[in-house]
Amino acid sequence: MKTLPRGLFDALAAPDALWLAYRAVRTGKRRGPAMAADELDADRDIMALSRELLAGLYRPRPWGLRLIHDSKPRLIAAPAVRDRIVHRSLLGAIGPHFERRYLATHFTRGPGTGVHQAILAFLAANRRFAFRLHLDIRRYFPSIDHETLERLLFRELRDRRVRWLIRQILRSGESVYRSELARVALGPGVLPLPPRTGLPLGSWFSQWAGAFYLDGLDQFVKRELKLPGYLRYMDDFVLFAESAERLTAARAAVADWGLDHNSARLVSSRGRRPVAEHGLARANPHRRAGLGRIYDQGRRLARRGARFDPEPAPRPDRGGGTAGGVPRLPGESGGPGSEPRAAPTPALTHPDGGAPGV
């Protein structure tokens, strides 16, 4: 197992590396108030940040918290601008080393992958295999164990100061789940979290660490279970096979792996009911991506008792042989007293391309 070289901390804490990280952080956000205020003295702040890191005096600042209501309440934690710079510089130094082992079916592995590529891969596998099993991990980010994450990272990180920096970032994220907004978003059933547990949702480091945390699961499914179809987007993953029995056995093996390696609690994607009822489904090879919106809209309206017609209703004629205000010629279809036109008879052709009888 190849390890990262010593002296990595000096490289990521250098002013040049921090300046490149700052330019990546400000991309697309220069008009924001936080970034605009920091840009006035960016060069001085970066030099001061470099001195803090090299002297071992760096301490992350408090996170900015806000609550959003998506399908469920979510707590978004944004680090300060100087902390974002440190995160970017750290991941620029260690990220490529770990990312090169990711599978091609992992769609949060970095630039060039994302939800659109995951959807296309899902639709392709859905047409190819007979059965699929959609699973996720309950309360994934709040359940990430710091000791497990450090064990996965530190076995290839020999630089003690890089380890110290990662511990500083993880420790600062624990305060997010002790806030009042966290109690509103997660509720008493989840909080308080055990010590050294949880990654705040909203920082680049948390997204990267969350994607890396389940890389062992990807390797386990592909190399030991040897399932023919598999894809993952963060903590949502789908297994594909030609038999339901194989997927049921794979679900038990994946659940055991999560408890043994990452202390993760596995659930089906549609609730806490048995997987045979909700998580396991027969793939539909005939449904095409372009028809997805029509099917979904029709099912929603049917549940409401409304009538759904995917074909638009024809516009009525407005009298005087017009339809939509456009005059029609006598005998043209749609005019008063006109008869419907017969459909044109298709021309017959020989399989070789010529006319019949030639």
Coordinates of C-alpha atoms in Angstrom, one line a residue:
M1 CA 0.0 0.0 0.0
K2 CA 1.6 3.2 -1.1
T3 CA 1.6 6.1 1.4
L4 CA 1.7 9.8 0.9
P5 CA 5.2 11.3 1.5
R6 CA 6.2 13.2 4.5
G7 CA 6.5 17.0 4.3
L8 CA 3.0 17.2 2.7
F9 CA 1.9 19.7 5.3
D10 CA 4.5 22.3 4.3
A11 CA 3.3 22.1 0.7
L12 CA -0.4 22.6 1.5
A13 CA 0.3 25.3 4.0
A14 CA 2.5 27.3 1.6
P15 CA 1.1 30.7 0.5
D16 CA 1.2 29.6 -3.2
A17 CA -1.0 26.5 -2.4
L18 CA -3.4 28.6 -0.3
W19 CA -3.7 31.2 -3.0
L20 CA -4.6 28.6 -5.6
A21 CA -7.2 27.2 -3.1
Y22 CA -8.6 30.7 -2.6
R23 CA -9.1 31.2 -6.3
A24 CA -11.0 27.9 -6.4
V25 CA -13.1 28.9 -3.4
R26 CA -14.1 32.3 -4.8
T27 CA -15.1 30.9 -8.2
G28 CA -18.8 31.7 -8.8
K29 CA -19.1 33.4 -5.4
R30 CA -17.3 36.7 -5.8
R31 CA -20.6 38.7 -5.6
G32 CA -21.5 37.2 -2.2
P33 CA -21.1 39.4 0.9
A34 CA -18.7 37.0 2.7
M35 CA -16.4 36.6 -0.3
A36 CA -16.5 40.2 -1.3
A37 CA -15.5 41.3 2.3
D38 CA -12.7 38.8 2.4
E39 CA -11.4 39.8 -1.1
L40 CA -10.4 43.3 0.1
D41 CA -7.4 41.9 2.1
A42 CA -7.1 38.5 0.6
D43 CA -3.3 38.6 0.2
R44 CA -2.7 39.6 3.8
D45 CA -5.2 37.0 5.1
I46 CA -3.6 34.2 3.2
M47 CA -0.2 35.1 4.5
A48 CA -1.5 35.2 8.0
L49 CA -3.3 31.9 7.5
S50 CA -0.1 30.3 6.2
R51 CA 1.8 31.5 9.3
E52 CA -0.9 30.1 11.6
L53 CA -0.8 26.7 9.9
L54 CA 3.0 26.4 10.0
A55 CA 3.1 27.5 13.6
G56 CA 0.4 25.0 14.7
L57 CA -1.9 27.8 15.8
Y58 CA -4.7 27.3 13.3
R59 CA -8.2 26.9 14.8
P60 CA -11.4 26.7 12.6
R61 CA -13.9 29.5 13.1
P62 CA -17.6 28.9 14.0
W63 CA -19.8 27.5 11.2
G64 CA -22.7 29.5 9.6
L65 CA -25.9 27.5 10.1
R66 CA -29.2 27.6 8.3
L67 CA -32.2 25.3 8.0
I68 CA -33.7 24.4 4.7
H69 CA -36.9 22.4 4.1
D70 CA -36.4 19.9 1.2
S71 CA -38.1 16.6 1.4
K72 CA -37.2 16.8 5.1
P73 CA -35.6 19.5 7.3
R74 CA -31.9 19.7 6.6
L75 CA -29.2 21.6 8.5
I76 CA -26.7 23.3 6.2
A77 CA -23.4 24.4 7.8
A78 CA -21.1 26.7 5.9
P79 CA -17.5 27.2 7.1
A80 CA -15.8 30.6 7.1
V81 CA -14.0 31.6 4.0
R82 CA -10.5 31.0 5.5
D83 CA -11.6 27.5 6.6
R84 CA -12.9 26.8 3.0
I85 CA -9.4 27.7 1.8
V86 CA -7.8 25.3 4.2
H87 CA -10.2 22.5 3.1
R88 CA -9.5 23.1 -0.5
S89 CA -5.7 23.1 0.0
L90 CA -5.9 19.9 2.1
L91 CA -8.0 18.1 -0.5
G92 CA -5.8 19.3 -3.3
A93 CA -2.9 17.6 -1.6
I94 CA -4.4 14.3 -0.5
G95 CA -7.5 13.9 -2.7
P96 CA -5.9 12.6 -5.9
H97 CA -4.1 9.8 -4.0
F98 CA -7.3 8.4 -2.6
E99 CA -9.6 9.1 -5.6
R100 CA -7.6 7.1 -8.1
R101 CA -9.0 3.9 -6.6
Y102 CA -12.6 4.8 -6.9
L103 CA -14.9 2.7 -9.1
A104 CA -16.4 4.2 -12.3
T105 CA -19.9 3.5 -10.8
H106 CA -19.2 5.9 -7.9
F107 CA -20.8 9.1 -9.0
T108 CA -19.6 11.5 -6.3
R109 CA -16.0 10.8 -6.9
G110 CA -15.1 14.3 -8.2
P111 CA -15.4 16.7 -11.2
G112 CA -17.1 15.2 -14.2
T113 CA -19.5 13.1 -12.2
G114 CA -22.8 13.9 -10.5
V115 CA -26.5 13.2 -10.4
H116 CA -27.0 13.4 -14.1
Q117 CA -24.4 10.8 -14.9
A118 CA -25.8 8.6 -12.1
I119 CA -29.3 8.9 -13.6
L120 CA -28.1 7.8 -17.0
A121 CA -26.2 4.9 -15.6
F122 CA -29.3 3.9 -13.6
L123 CA -31.6 4.0 -16.6
A124 CA -29.1 1.9 -18.6
A125 CA -28.8 -0.8 -15.9
N126 CA -32.6 -0.7 -15.4
R127 CA -33.1 -1.8 -19.0
R128 CA -30.4 -4.4 -18.7
F129 CA -31.2 -6.4 -15.5
A130 CA -34.4 -8.0 -14.3
F131 CA -34.3 -6.8 -10.6
R132 CA -32.9 -3.9 -8.6
L133 CA -32.5 -3.1 -4.9
H134 CA -32.3 0.5 -3.8
L135 CA -30.7 1.1 -0.4
D136 CA -29.4 4.0 1.6
I137 CA -27.9 4.6 5.1
R138 CA -30.0 6.1 7.8
R139 CA -28.8 9.6 8.9
Y140 CA -25.6 9.1 7.0
F141 CA -23.7 12.4 7.8
P142 CA -24.6 12.5 11.5
S143 CA -23.6 8.8 11.8
I144 CA -20.1 9.0 10.4
D145 CA -17.6 7.9 13.0
H146 CA -14.5 10.0 13.3
E147 CA -12.3 7.2 14.5
T148 CA -13.3 5.0 11.6
L149 CA -12.7 7.9 9.1
E150 CA -9.3 8.6 10.7
R151 CA -8.3 5.0 10.5
L152 CA -9.2 4.8 6.8
L153 CA -7.2 8.0 6.1
F154 CA -4.3 7.8 8.4
R155 CA -3.1 4.3 7.3
E156 CA -1.8 6.1 4.2
L157 CA -1.0 9.5 5.8
R158 CA 2.3 9.5 7.6
D159 CA 2.7 13.3 8.1
R160 CA 1.6 14.0 11.7
R161 CA 0.7 17.6 11.0
V162 CA -1.7 16.6 8.2
R163 CA -3.3 14.3 10.7
W164 CA -3.5 17.1 13.2
L165 CA -5.2 19.4 10.6
I166 CA -7.8 16.7 9.8
R167 CA -8.6 16.3 13.5
Q168 CA -9.0 20.0 13.9
I169 CA -11.6 20.1 11.0
L170 CA -13.5 17.1 12.4
R171 CA -13.6 18.5 15.9
S172 CA -14.9 21.8 14.7
G173 CA -17.8 20.0 13.0
E174 CA -19.0 18.4 16.2
S175 CA -20.2 21.8 17.5
V176 CA -22.8 21.9 14.6
Y177 CA -24.8 19.0 16.0
R178 CA -24.9 20.7 19.5
S179 CA -26.7 23.8 18.2
E180 CA -30.4 24.6 18.5
L181 CA -31.0 24.3 14.8
A182 CA -29.6 20.8 14.9
R183 CA -32.2 19.9 17.5
V184 CA -35.0 21.3 15.2
A185 CA -33.7 19.5 12.1
L186 CA -32.8 16.1 13.6
G187 CA -35.1 15.8 16.6
P188 CA -34.6 14.1 19.9
G189 CA -34.5 10.7 18.3
V190 CA -31.1 11.3 16.8
L191 CA -29.5 13.8 19.2
P192 CA -27.4 13.9 21.3
L193 CA -24.8 12.2 19.1
P194 CA -22.1 10.0 20.6
P195 CA -18.7 11.7 21.0
R196 CA -16.6 12.1 17.9
T197 CA -19.5 11.4 15.5
G198 CA -21.0 13.4 12.6
L199 CA -19.9 15.5 9.7
P200 CA -21.7 18.8 9.0
L201 CA -23.5 18.9 5.7
G202 CA -22.4 21.9 3.5
S203 CA -18.6 21.9 3.4
W204 CA -16.4 20.6 0.6
F205 CA -14.4 18.5 3.1
S206 CA -17.6 16.9 4.4
Q207 CA -18.7 16.0 0.9
W208 CA -15.4 14.5 0.0
A209 CA -15.1 12.6 3.3
G210 CA -18.6 11.2 3.0
A211 CA -17.9 9.9 -0.5
F212 CA -14.6 8.4 0.6
Y213 CA -16.1 6.8 3.7
L214 CA -18.0 4.2 1.7
D215 CA -15.3 3.3 -0.8
G216 CA -14.8 0.0 1.0
L217 CA -18.4 -0.8 0.4
D218 CA -17.9 -0.3 -3.4
Q219 CA -14.9 -2.6 -3.4
F220 CA -16.8 -5.2 -1.3
V221 CA -19.9 -5.3 -3.6
K222 CA -17.8 -5.5 -6.8
R223 CA -14.9 -7.8 -5.7
E224 CA -16.6 -10.1 -3.2
L225 CA -20.3 -10.1 -3.9
K226 CA -19.5 -9.8 -7.7
L227 CA -22.9 -8.3 -8.5
P228 CA -23.2 -7.6 -12.3
G229 CA -24.8 -4.1 -11.7
Y230 CA -24.0 -1.5 -9.0
L231 CA -23.9 2.2 -8.7
R232 CA -23.6 4.7 -5.8
Y233 CA -24.3 8.4 -5.3
M234 CA -23.0 9.3 -1.8
D235 CA -25.0 7.1 0.6
D236 CA -27.7 6.0 -2.0
F237 CA -26.8 2.9 -3.9
V238 CA -28.6 0.5 -6.2
L239 CA -27.8 -3.2 -6.8
F240 CA -28.9 -5.0 -10.0
A241 CA -29.1 -8.7 -10.7
E242 CA -31.1 -11.2 -12.7
S243 CA -32.7 -12.9 -9.6
A244 CA -34.5 -11.5 -6.5
E245 CA -32.9 -14.1 -4.3
R246 CA -29.4 -12.9 -5.1
L247 CA -30.3 -9.3 -4.2
T248 CA -31.9 -10.4 -1.0
A249 CA -28.7 -12.2 0.0
A250 CA -26.6 -9.2 -1.1
R251 CA -28.7 -6.9 1.2
A252 CA -27.9 -9.1 4.2
A253 CA -24.2 -9.1 3.3
V254 CA -24.1 -5.4 2.8
A255 CA -25.8 -4.8 6.1
D256 CA -23.3 -7.0 7.9
W257 CA -20.4 -5.2 6.3
G258 CA -21.7 -1.8 7.3
L259 CA -22.1 -2.8 11.0
D260 CA -18.7 -4.5 11.1
H261 CA -16.7 -1.8 9.2
N262 CA -18.4 1.6 9.5
S263 CA -21.1 1.1 12.1
A264 CA -23.6 2.1 9.5
R265 CA -27.3 1.2 9.8
L266 CA -28.7 0.1 6.5
V267 CA -32.4 0.8 5.4
S268 CA -34.4 0.5 2.2
S269 CA -34.8 3.8 0.3
R270 CA -38.6 4.0 1.0
G271 CA -38.7 3.6 4.7
R272 CA -38.2 1.1 7.4
R273 CA -40.3 -1.7 6.1
P274 CA -38.9 -5.0 4.9
V275 CA -36.8 -4.8 1.8
A276 CA -38.9 -7.4 0.0
E277 CA -41.8 -5.0 0.1
H278 CA -40.2 -1.7 -0.8
G279 CA -36.5 -1.8 -1.6
L280 CA -36.6 -4.8 -4.0
A281 CA -38.4 -4.1 -7.3
R282 CA -38.6 -5.6 -10.8
A283 CA -36.7 -3.4 -13.3
N284 CA -38.7 -2.1 -16.2
P285 CA -36.7 -2.4 -19.4
H286 CA -39.5 -0.9 -21.5
R287 CA -39.7 2.5 -19.8
R288 CA -37.7 5.1 -21.5
A289 CA -36.2 8.2 -19.9
G290 CA -38.2 10.6 -22.1
L291 CA -41.5 9.2 -20.8
G292 CA -40.6 9.6 -17.1
R293 CA -42.3 12.9 -16.6
I294 CA -45.6 11.8 -18.3
Y295 CA -45.8 8.6 -16.2
D296 CA -45.0 10.4 -13.0
Q297 CA -47.5 13.2 -13.6
G298 CA -50.2 10.8 -14.6
R299 CA -49.7 8.8 -11.4
R300 CA -49.8 11.9 -9.2
L301 CA -53.0 13.1 -10.8
A302 CA -54.6 9.7 -10.6
R303 CA -54.0 9.6 -6.9
R304 CA -55.8 12.9 -6.6
G305 CA -58.8 11.6 -8.6
A306 CA -58.1 13.9 -11.6
R307 CA -58.1 13.0 -15.3
F308 CA -54.8 12.9 -17.1
D309 CA -54.5 13.2 -20.8
P310 CA -50.9 13.4 -22.2
E311 CA -52.3 14.6 -25.6
P312 CA -53.3 18.3 -25.8
A313 CA -56.9 18.9 -26.6
P314 CA -57.5 20.3 -30.1
R315 CA -58.4 24.0 -30.4
P316 CA -61.9 24.7 -31.4
D317 CA -62.7 26.4 -34.7
R318 CA -63.6 30.0 -34.4
G319 CA -66.3 30.0 -37.2
G320 CA -65.9 31.1 -40.8
G321 CA -63.7 28.2 -41.6
T322 CA -60.9 29.2 -39.2
A323 CA -59.1 27.3 -36.5
G324 CA -57.0 29.5 -34.2
G325 CA -57.7 32.5 -36.4
V326 CA -56.1 30.9 -39.5
P327 CA -58.3 30.9 -42.7
R328 CA -58.9 27.6 -44.4
L329 CA -59.5 27.0 -48.1
P330 CA -62.8 25.3 -49.2
G331 CA -62.6 21.5 -48.9
E332 CA -59.6 21.7 -46.5
S333 CA -59.9 19.5 -43.4
G334 CA -61.3 21.4 -40.5
G335 CA -63.4 23.9 -42.5
P336 CA -67.3 24.0 -42.6
G337 CA -68.7 21.2 -44.7
S338 CA -65.4 19.6 -45.4
E339 CA -64.8 15.9 -45.1
P340 CA -61.9 14.4 -43.4
R341 CA -58.9 13.6 -45.6
A342 CA -57.9 9.9 -46.0
A343 CA -54.6 8.9 -44.8
P344 CA -52.0 8.6 -47.6
T345 CA -51.3 5.0 -48.6
P346 CA -47.6 4.2 -47.9
A347 CA -45.6 3.2 -51.0
L348 CA -44.6 -0.4 -51.2
T349 CA -41.0 -1.2 -51.6
H350 CA -39.0 -4.4 -52.3
P351 CA -36.7 -5.5 -49.5
D352 CA -33.8 -4.9 -51.9
G353 CA -34.9 -1.3 -52.3
G354 CA -36.6 -1.5 -55.7
A355 CA -40.3 -1.4 -56.6
P356 CA -42.4 -4.6 -56.4
G357 CA -42.3 -6.7 -59.5
V358 CA -39.0 -5.2 -60.7

